XYZ file of C-alpha atoms in Angstrom:
556
model
C 37.738 -34.738 -20.737
C 37.773 -30.988 -20.093
C 39.961 -29.862 -17.220
C 38.741 -26.601 -15.742
C 38.009 -24.649 -12.574
C 34.594 -24.744 -10.922
C 34.494 -21.069 -9.873
C 35.557 -18.551 -12.545
C 35.092 -15.019 -11.230
C 35.613 -11.617 -12.892
C 36.814 -9.050 -10.349
C 36.040 -5.332 -10.501
C 38.296 -3.505 -8.065
C 38.095 0.183 -8.956
C 35.631 3.046 -9.281
C 34.111 1.190 -12.216
C 31.925 -0.892 -9.930
C 29.800 2.222 -9.374
C 29.353 2.754 -13.124
C 26.596 0.561 -14.553
C 27.946 1.020 -18.081
C 31.118 -0.757 -17.029
C 29.381 -3.353 -14.833
C 27.029 -4.244 -17.670
C 29.865 -4.876 -20.148
C 31.723 -6.936 -17.520
C 28.622 -9.064 -16.932
C 28.116 -9.529 -20.676
C 31.751 -10.556 -21.071
C 31.547 -13.028 -18.183
C 28.400 -14.576 -19.632
C 29.852 -14.806 -23.157
C 33.103 -16.417 -21.982
C 31.457 -18.922 -19.601
C 32.544 -17.365 -16.336
C 30.487 -18.104 -13.233
C 30.481 -14.905 -11.215
C 31.309 -11.249 -10.598
C 33.109 -9.966 -7.514
C 33.145 -6.334 -6.353
C 36.407 -5.619 -4.513
C 35.796 -2.566 -2.337
C 37.358 -2.354 1.123
C 34.270 -0.875 2.793
C 31.553 -2.292 0.541
C 29.561 -3.751 3.448
C 29.760 -0.493 5.399
C 28.357 1.358 2.387
C 25.261 -0.852 2.546
C 24.473 -1.109 6.294
C 24.024 1.340 9.168
C 24.077 -1.131 11.172
C 20.718 -0.557 12.847
C 21.953 -2.260 16.002
C 24.008 0.888 16.594
C 22.319 3.562 14.447
C 18.556 3.858 14.123
C 17.062 5.425 11.005
C 15.740 8.362 13.029
C 19.129 8.932 14.607
C 20.921 8.991 11.270
C 18.264 11.238 9.777
C 18.794 13.689 12.623
C 22.583 13.593 12.983
C 24.003 12.160 9.750
C 21.408 12.570 6.999
C 24.044 12.283 4.266
C 25.109 8.783 5.332
C 21.461 7.866 5.722
C 20.665 8.893 2.144
C 23.857 7.577 0.523
C 23.467 4.191 2.207
C 19.929 3.847 0.905
C 21.034 4.846 -2.602
C 23.862 2.311 -2.522
C 21.371 -0.408 -1.620
C 19.212 0.300 -4.661
C 22.287 0.269 -6.879
C 23.580 -3.052 -5.559
C 20.138 -4.597 -5.988
C 20.197 -3.577 -9.647
C 23.638 -5.193 -10.022
C 22.364 -8.386 -8.396
C 19.401 -8.431 -10.771
C 21.728 -8.201 -13.793
C 23.945 -10.978 -12.428
C 20.912 -13.172 -11.841
C 19.650 -12.594 -15.400
C 23.074 -13.651 -16.731
C 23.272 -16.724 -14.498
C 26.197 -15.322 -12.525
C 26.925 -15.400 -8.813
C 27.851 -12.190 -7.006
C 30.534 -11.919 -4.317
C 31.706 -9.004 -2.185
C 35.434 -8.653 -1.490
C 36.415 -6.481 1.475
C 39.112 -5.708 3.987
C 38.333 -5.861 7.673
C 38.014 -4.217 10.047
C 36.199 -1.232 8.492
C 33.519 0.872 10.161
C 31.602 4.164 9.711
C 33.427 7.056 11.358
C 30.440 8.147 13.406
C 30.776 4.890 15.336
C 33.506 6.656 17.317
C 31.082 9.337 18.494
C 28.955 6.634 20.084
C 31.850 4.549 21.390
C 34.696 6.980 22.116
C 36.329 4.367 24.337
C 37.497 2.586 21.167
C 40.134 5.304 20.881
C 42.706 4.962 23.648
C 44.853 7.445 25.548
C 47.454 7.812 22.796
C 44.696 8.674 20.317
C 44.880 5.375 18.452
C 42.107 2.880 17.796
C 42.252 -0.198 19.971
C 42.431 -3.248 17.721
C 41.927 -5.718 20.565
C 38.668 -4.336 21.994
C 36.104 -7.208 22.061
C 33.530 -4.781 20.668
C 34.871 -5.383 17.163
C 33.784 -9.033 17.097
C 30.231 -8.069 18.070
C 30.256 -5.277 15.482
C 31.402 -7.577 12.658
C 28.676 -10.097 13.393
C 26.013 -7.380 13.510
C 26.972 -5.752 10.223
C 27.099 -9.031 8.285
C 23.767 -10.099 9.790
C 22.255 -6.867 8.475
C 23.966 -7.154 5.102
C 22.633 -10.626 4.366
C 19.162 -9.693 5.582
C 19.210 -6.989 2.900
C 20.986 -8.994 0.171
C 20.212 -12.705 0.563
C 21.221 -13.314 -3.077
C 24.908 -12.495 -2.471
C 26.853 -15.745 -2.766
C 29.601 -14.960 -0.284
C 32.232 -12.665 1.167
C 35.949 -12.613 0.388
C 38.000 -10.901 3.075
C 41.543 -9.710 3.627
C 41.696 -9.709 7.429
C 43.745 -7.158 9.318
C 46.023 -5.827 6.578
C 47.852 -2.501 6.473
C 44.937 -1.251 4.389
C 42.310 -1.907 7.078
C 41.016 0.805 9.399
C 41.567 -1.486 12.379
C 44.300 -4.112 12.346
C 46.496 -5.654 14.988
C 49.179 -6.132 12.338
C 49.371 -2.337 11.866
C 48.219 -1.427 15.356
C 49.507 1.667 17.177
C 47.392 1.394 20.282
C 49.638 1.135 23.347
C 47.145 -0.326 25.821
C 48.256 -3.334 27.825
C 45.835 -5.689 26.086
C 47.107 -4.738 22.615
C 50.726 -5.079 23.683
C 50.162 -8.646 24.868
C 47.519 -9.796 22.351
C 48.461 -12.841 20.278
C 48.222 -12.026 16.563
C 47.041 -15.536 15.669
C 44.251 -15.279 18.225
C 43.251 -11.896 16.802
C 42.885 -13.344 13.301
C 40.946 -16.272 14.707
C 38.523 -13.971 16.542
C 37.963 -11.817 13.447
C 37.315 -14.766 11.142
C 35.175 -16.532 13.732
C 32.890 -13.490 14.077
C 32.533 -13.219 10.297
C 32.061 -16.946 9.772
C 29.349 -17.121 12.412
C 27.213 -14.582 10.597
C 28.051 -15.641 7.025
C 27.535 -19.369 7.591
C 24.258 -18.643 9.389
C 23.090 -17.004 6.159
C 24.177 -20.110 4.229
C 26.897 -18.220 2.346
C 30.576 -18.781 1.602
C 33.466 -17.137 3.443
C 36.617 -16.780 1.388
C 39.799 -15.710 3.191
C 42.631 -14.032 1.278
C 46.308 -14.408 2.171
C 47.319 -10.776 1.545
C 50.647 -11.323 3.319
C 54.024 -9.603 3.301
C 55.944 -12.526 4.803
C 55.995 -16.290 4.387
C 55.297 -16.786 8.089
C 52.282 -14.483 7.975
C 51.033 -16.242 4.855
C 50.820 -19.667 6.481
C 49.510 -18.131 9.716
C 46.462 -16.928 7.755
C 45.874 -20.439 6.396
C 46.125 -21.883 9.905
C 43.786 -19.224 11.334
C 41.134 -19.913 8.701
C 41.351 -23.689 9.104
C 41.135 -23.239 12.876
C 37.755 -21.549 12.477
C 36.207 -23.920 9.918
C 37.329 -26.233 7.169
C 34.450 -25.029 4.997
C 36.257 -21.688 4.510
C 37.788 -21.171 1.063
C 41.358 -19.844 0.865
C 42.003 -17.312 -1.911
C 45.666 -16.813 -2.798
C 47.401 -14.705 -5.414
C 49.143 -16.621 -8.158
C 52.455 -15.503 -6.607
C 53.280 -14.543 -3.020
C 52.215 -11.132 -1.713
C 51.082 -9.313 -4.866
C 50.545 -9.639 -8.624
C 54.182 -9.812 -9.752
C 54.410 -12.016 -12.862
C 58.181 -12.361 -12.361
C 57.804 -14.032 -8.934
C 57.819 -17.808 -8.301
C 54.656 -19.810 -7.640
C 52.778 -19.223 -4.397
C 53.909 -21.964 -1.973
C 50.683 -21.775 0.033
C 48.661 -23.140 -2.886
C 48.285 -26.864 -2.388
C 49.068 -26.548 1.319
C 45.750 -25.506 2.857
C 44.999 -28.691 4.735
C 42.065 -29.701 2.570
C 40.268 -26.325 2.389
C 38.933 -25.190 -0.982
C 41.369 -22.992 -2.899
C 40.919 -20.051 -5.245
C 43.821 -18.452 -7.127
C 43.856 -14.741 -8.005
C 45.235 -13.320 -11.271
C 45.605 -9.796 -12.646
C 44.640 -9.273 -16.294
C 45.112 -5.501 -16.370
C 48.681 -4.955 -15.260
C 49.304 -3.109 -11.989
C 52.886 -4.353 -12.255
C 53.086 -4.820 -16.019
C 52.075 -1.661 -17.831
C 48.606 -0.758 -16.498
C 47.059 -1.534 -19.849
C 48.614 1.519 -21.468
C 51.235 -0.719 -23.037
C 50.419 -4.151 -24.508
C 51.605 -7.080 -22.454
C 50.581 -10.719 -22.597
C 50.562 -12.728 -19.378
C 48.390 -15.376 -21.040
C 51.286 -17.818 -21.331
C 52.160 -17.306 -17.662
C 48.519 -17.827 -16.681
C 48.327 -21.128 -18.508
C 51.442 -22.507 -16.835
C 50.311 -21.511 -13.371
C 46.711 -22.658 -13.899
C 47.963 -26.075 -14.949
C 50.216 -26.379 -11.900
C 47.623 -25.087 -9.440
C 44.891 -27.306 -10.883
C 47.133 -30.263 -10.114
C 47.464 -28.895 -6.557
C 43.717 -28.986 -6.027
C 42.675 -25.380 -6.709
C 39.023 -25.174 -7.753
C 38.471 -21.473 -8.434
C 40.076 -18.404 -9.996
C 39.429 -14.675 -9.844
C 40.608 -12.405 -12.659
C 41.191 -8.774 -11.644
C 40.354 -6.207 -14.322
C 41.329 -2.881 -12.714
C 42.689 -1.354 -9.509
C 41.102 0.738 -6.774
C 43.753 3.482 -6.982
C 43.193 4.292 -10.657
C 40.267 6.129 -12.214
C 39.014 5.847 -15.802
C 41.001 2.779 -16.736
C 40.587 -0.985 -16.856
C 41.310 -4.046 -18.920
C 38.190 -3.200 -20.917
C 39.929 -0.254 -22.620
C 43.227 -1.973 -23.344
C 44.941 -4.488 -25.590
C 45.372 -6.377 -22.309
C 41.816 -7.615 -22.848
C 43.798 -10.528 -24.237
C 44.671 -11.479 -20.663
C 41.038 -11.413 -19.544
C 40.011 -13.538 -22.518
C 42.859 -15.918 -21.644
C 41.883 -16.057 -17.977
C 38.278 -16.856 -18.840
C 39.069 -19.459 -21.494
C 41.876 -21.165 -19.584
C 39.941 -21.361 -16.332
C 37.142 -23.085 -18.279
C 39.596 -25.390 -20.075
C 43.233 -25.139 -19.062
C 44.331 -27.072 -22.147
C 42.978 -24.443 -24.566
C 45.605 -23.837 -27.296
C 47.166 -20.394 -27.107
C 46.404 -19.688 -30.787
C 42.685 -20.113 -30.039
C 42.947 -17.565 -27.247
C 44.639 -14.958 -29.436
C 42.078 -15.550 -32.182
C 39.175 -15.195 -29.722
C 40.649 -11.926 -28.429
C 41.233 -10.369 -31.860
C 38.269 -11.784 -33.766
C 35.498 -12.468 -31.238
C 36.089 -9.622 -28.788
C 38.190 -7.086 -30.667
C 40.704 -4.307 -30.015
C 40.105 -1.250 -27.827
C 42.295 1.753 -27.030
C 43.655 2.850 -23.627
C 43.992 6.423 -24.886
C 40.227 6.843 -24.454
C 38.600 7.364 -21.061
C 37.251 4.081 -19.736
C 33.688 5.364 -19.307
C 33.538 6.425 -22.982
C 32.000 3.672 -25.107
C 34.167 2.007 -27.725
C 33.082 -0.455 -30.375
C 35.801 -3.138 -30.342
C 37.618 -3.406 -33.661
C 37.574 -7.024 -34.742
C 40.514 -8.454 -36.672
C 39.974 -11.579 -38.754
C 42.891 -11.974 -41.165
C 45.458 -14.526 -40.021
C 48.496 -12.356 -40.778
C 47.310 -9.469 -38.577
C 46.371 -11.828 -35.732
C 49.836 -13.357 -35.916
C 51.397 -9.886 -35.694
C 49.173 -9.004 -32.741
C 50.259 -12.248 -31.075
C 53.935 -11.302 -31.513
C 53.283 -7.725 -30.388
C 51.732 -8.884 -27.105
C 54.495 -11.423 -26.410
C 57.272 -8.933 -27.196
C 55.452 -6.392 -25.047
C 55.770 -8.762 -22.094
C 59.435 -9.438 -22.813
C 60.149 -5.700 -22.899
C 58.242 -5.033 -19.678
C 59.726 -8.072 -17.950
C 63.226 -6.733 -18.536
C 62.532 -2.992 -18.295
C 60.465 -2.521 -15.150
C 62.030 -5.404 -13.240
C 65.646 -6.058 -12.352
C 66.547 -9.733 -12.407
C 63.136 -10.819 -11.153
C 62.695 -7.918 -8.686
C 60.066 -5.180 -8.853
C 61.716 -2.048 -10.268
C 58.694 0.263 -10.619
C 56.022 2.103 -8.686
C 52.887 0.414 -9.953
C 54.375 0.496 -13.466
C 55.573 4.111 -13.135
C 59.168 5.221 -13.335
C 60.657 6.300 -10.021
C 60.719 9.912 -8.887
C 62.907 9.274 -5.826
C 66.469 8.026 -5.873
C 66.133 6.592 -2.360
C 63.204 4.363 -3.315
C 64.275 1.675 -5.858
C 66.205 -0.507 -3.429
C 63.482 -0.185 -0.820
C 60.940 -1.379 -3.378
C 63.136 -4.210 -4.693
C 64.470 -5.583 -1.428
C 62.079 -4.463 1.339
C 58.542 -3.477 0.310
C 58.286 -5.980 -2.558
C 61.062 -8.229 -1.336
C 61.579 -11.581 -3.013
C 63.810 -12.901 -0.231
C 60.914 -14.273 1.823
C 60.268 -16.851 -0.883
C 63.720 -17.054 -2.445
C 66.404 -16.507 0.220
C 69.228 -14.140 -0.761
C 67.515 -13.162 -4.029
C 68.448 -9.535 -3.248
C 72.085 -10.339 -3.958
C 71.243 -10.402 -7.679
C 70.406 -6.689 -7.629
C 73.282 -5.422 -5.499
C 75.333 -2.756 -7.370
C 78.480 -4.854 -7.681
C 81.018 -4.934 -10.488
C 79.737 -8.413 -11.323
C 76.015 -7.521 -11.322
C 76.049 -4.142 -13.054
C 76.884 -5.416 -16.587
C 74.220 -8.132 -16.284
C 71.620 -5.592 -15.151
C 72.446 -3.136 -17.931
C 72.422 -5.927 -20.535
C 68.932 -6.803 -19.321
C 67.838 -3.213 -19.875
C 69.351 -3.182 -23.378
C 67.331 -6.311 -24.161
C 64.216 -4.465 -22.996
C 64.966 -1.637 -25.439
C 65.403 -4.186 -28.230
C 62.043 -5.835 -27.518
C 60.331 -2.440 -27.289
C 61.698 -1.663 -30.740
C 60.160 -4.917 -32.023
C 56.790 -3.850 -30.586
C 57.103 -0.467 -32.303
C 57.901 -2.133 -35.637
C 54.897 -4.457 -35.380
C 52.630 -1.567 -34.373
C 53.819 0.392 -37.416
C 53.077 -2.580 -39.675
C 49.575 -2.940 -38.224
C 48.726 0.728 -38.806
C 48.729 0.051 -42.527
C 46.091 -2.682 -42.313
C 43.849 -1.055 -39.676
C 40.916 1.114 -40.725
C 39.609 1.935 -37.232
C 40.504 5.505 -36.264
C 40.891 4.801 -32.518
C 43.132 1.780 -33.018
C 45.236 3.548 -35.651
C 45.754 6.429 -33.185
C 46.791 4.009 -30.454
C 49.208 2.092 -32.689
C 50.739 5.405 -33.792
C 51.113 6.384 -30.129
C 52.682 3.010 -29.380
C 55.358 3.399 -32.073
C 56.720 6.491 -30.308
C 55.740 6.010 -26.677
C 56.660 2.438 -25.817
C 60.391 2.684 -26.661
C 60.575 5.941 -24.645
C 58.778 4.378 -21.683
C 61.273 1.505 -21.664
C 64.187 3.914 -22.106
C 63.123 5.702 -18.920
C 63.632 2.539 -16.875
C 66.874 1.745 -18.650
C 68.194 5.202 -17.835
C 67.083 5.138 -14.202
C 68.635 1.684 -13.711
C 71.917 2.834 -15.250
C 72.043 5.920 -13.044
C 71.073 3.894 -9.966
C 73.882 1.391 -10.425
C 76.544 4.011 -11.136
C 75.404 6.341 -8.346
C 75.317 3.593 -5.714
C 78.857 2.554 -6.653
C 79.915 6.195 -6.560
C 78.428 6.608 -3.085
C 80.557 3.633 -2.036
C 83.645 5.671 -2.964
C 84.464 4.643 -6.524
C 85.382 7.824 -8.494
C 85.112 6.282 -11.984
C 81.479 5.445 -11.313
C 80.864 9.026 -10.203
C 81.771 10.228 -13.682
C 79.526 7.597 -15.252
C 76.657 8.689 -13.034
C 77.162 12.331 -14.023
C 77.220 11.363 -17.695
C 73.942 9.464 -17.383
C 72.249 12.484 -15.819
C 72.827 14.499 -18.983
C 70.087 12.483 -20.725
C 67.229 13.217 -18.334
C 66.048 16.635 -19.477
C 65.633 15.574 -23.091
C 63.804 12.356 -22.211
C 61.488 14.200 -19.802
C 60.668 16.702 -22.540
C 59.861 13.887 -24.969
C 57.562 12.268 -22.396
C 55.621 15.521 -22.091
C 55.438 15.999 -25.858
C 53.815 12.588 -26.225
C 51.456 12.461 -23.242
C 50.683 15.893 -21.776
C 47.642 17.951 -22.810
C 46.570 15.505 -25.515
C 43.106 14.737 -24.185
C 44.081 11.154 -23.421
C 42.879 9.179 -20.436
C 44.781 10.406 -17.369
C 46.576 7.108 -16.949
C 48.600 7.815 -20.106
C 50.294 10.830 -18.527
C 50.658 8.820 -15.315
C 52.785 6.374 -17.281
C 54.796 9.030 -19.110
C 55.286 11.705 -16.459
C 58.462 13.576 -17.341
C 58.464 15.486 -14.061
C 59.169 12.220 -12.248
C 62.370 11.798 -14.261
C 63.513 15.282 -13.262
C 62.781 14.683 -9.576
C 64.737 11.429 -9.738
C 67.646 13.263 -11.358
C 67.619 15.911 -8.627
C 67.587 13.203 -5.955
C 70.718 11.653 -7.455
C 72.434 15.033 -7.670
C 71.673 15.735 -4.028
C 72.931 12.318 -2.908
C 76.181 12.730 -4.857
C 76.678 16.405 -3.968
C 76.678 17.554 -7.588
C 74.579 19.890 -9.718
C 73.327 23.297 -8.646
């Protein structure tokens, strides 16, 4: 008997949702690989489609904001065309948003929403009325939309009590749990009236906040679906399982995965998380999860996605495993290489590529090893002992940032108490950390060797160019993290007053100029997609070096 998830959704998160070329290929992929829906993840997607007319008449907008009037109408036609394509393919369509968002001209009509200190008041009861009105209008326009997924009141929302700076008395005394309840209740009232699904995401920075969101959703209605990332907080493949999954009090559960690689190479470098997906999908299936979403890009990046990357493997894996979690891994790699084919991240995402299909068993086996070794290199290069040691897969450009990222912003301690002790710059930890980085270099070398072997049996010009790039670029990318980690450890020990580490830190800094120059030689002014230079930005290395010199009082 096949074991699989009921809802299998492909997520488009970036600019690509406004490009029908990309949307069409995503829909075709989802149909081919037996997925059940498409989700557009855009924070203000609803506000791009509604006025709402309860607050802004058509004549008023035509007179005072004709641009918003025209753009809103254009957006509606576009979304209708997307819905038509989804319907033809037998796919559901969902909208994923963050709330509270609103059109800026709302403040000209309701200036009282901004309080005496100039900040928006997150606790004004107007917001609950506004949410209900805009979702009523949205579903009157788009009755075919299957549901709404929402991240309520995050740091990325325009209005949020969690990130509130209003100093009015009501905000100072407002209960955060009640605020979430009011927000979700207003949304649920409108969405359920339209006969649609409300999905609530647990985009949380703390364990307490995470379970508070589950409680708030269940307190509104048990027919709400909880959507939770495969690990706590964000898409870190090195983190433990999400403890909220299986603990939603009977509510339906979706689990979110990233196929592209915000925290594992952004698709520029090959990295398989297919094996990780299978393990987690098996465990979460046993915990009652019934749906998955597979993210294919990121809102902060233009001209890039899984669809122009070897990391298409991860999307193929997500689709096949969510349909049948017992699918053998060899079948997944074969489907990626032979049925879908290889594409290059060096080419702008909106430029069409004909995937290069690989059918011989030896080459598929090498591609399998290349993707697995790519993960092992990235696991050990851009993480330190299970902690996030990167800025969305970039090297650091600030010496003061790595420990903030590892132990505060992307802290693991909330879910694994005292995990930060593993990354402290102690005499005991430093050799372990540097050995980890040397392992990363070794695995990157294995990837380069496999890429070189594959060049000889590849007759597609784009793929040959990418494999040639990979031979040179991937070891240098990994070396950048190894070097920054080495300098970080030595410099922190030097700042603590150990003179021998000061000399080691100085010695490490001698390598930066040459590595930065090699980054530029490989990535700058080559006509590649911009994300390639993003990943190999030599100027960031130099800024990091200068930050260390300033902290240690050395250099010019």
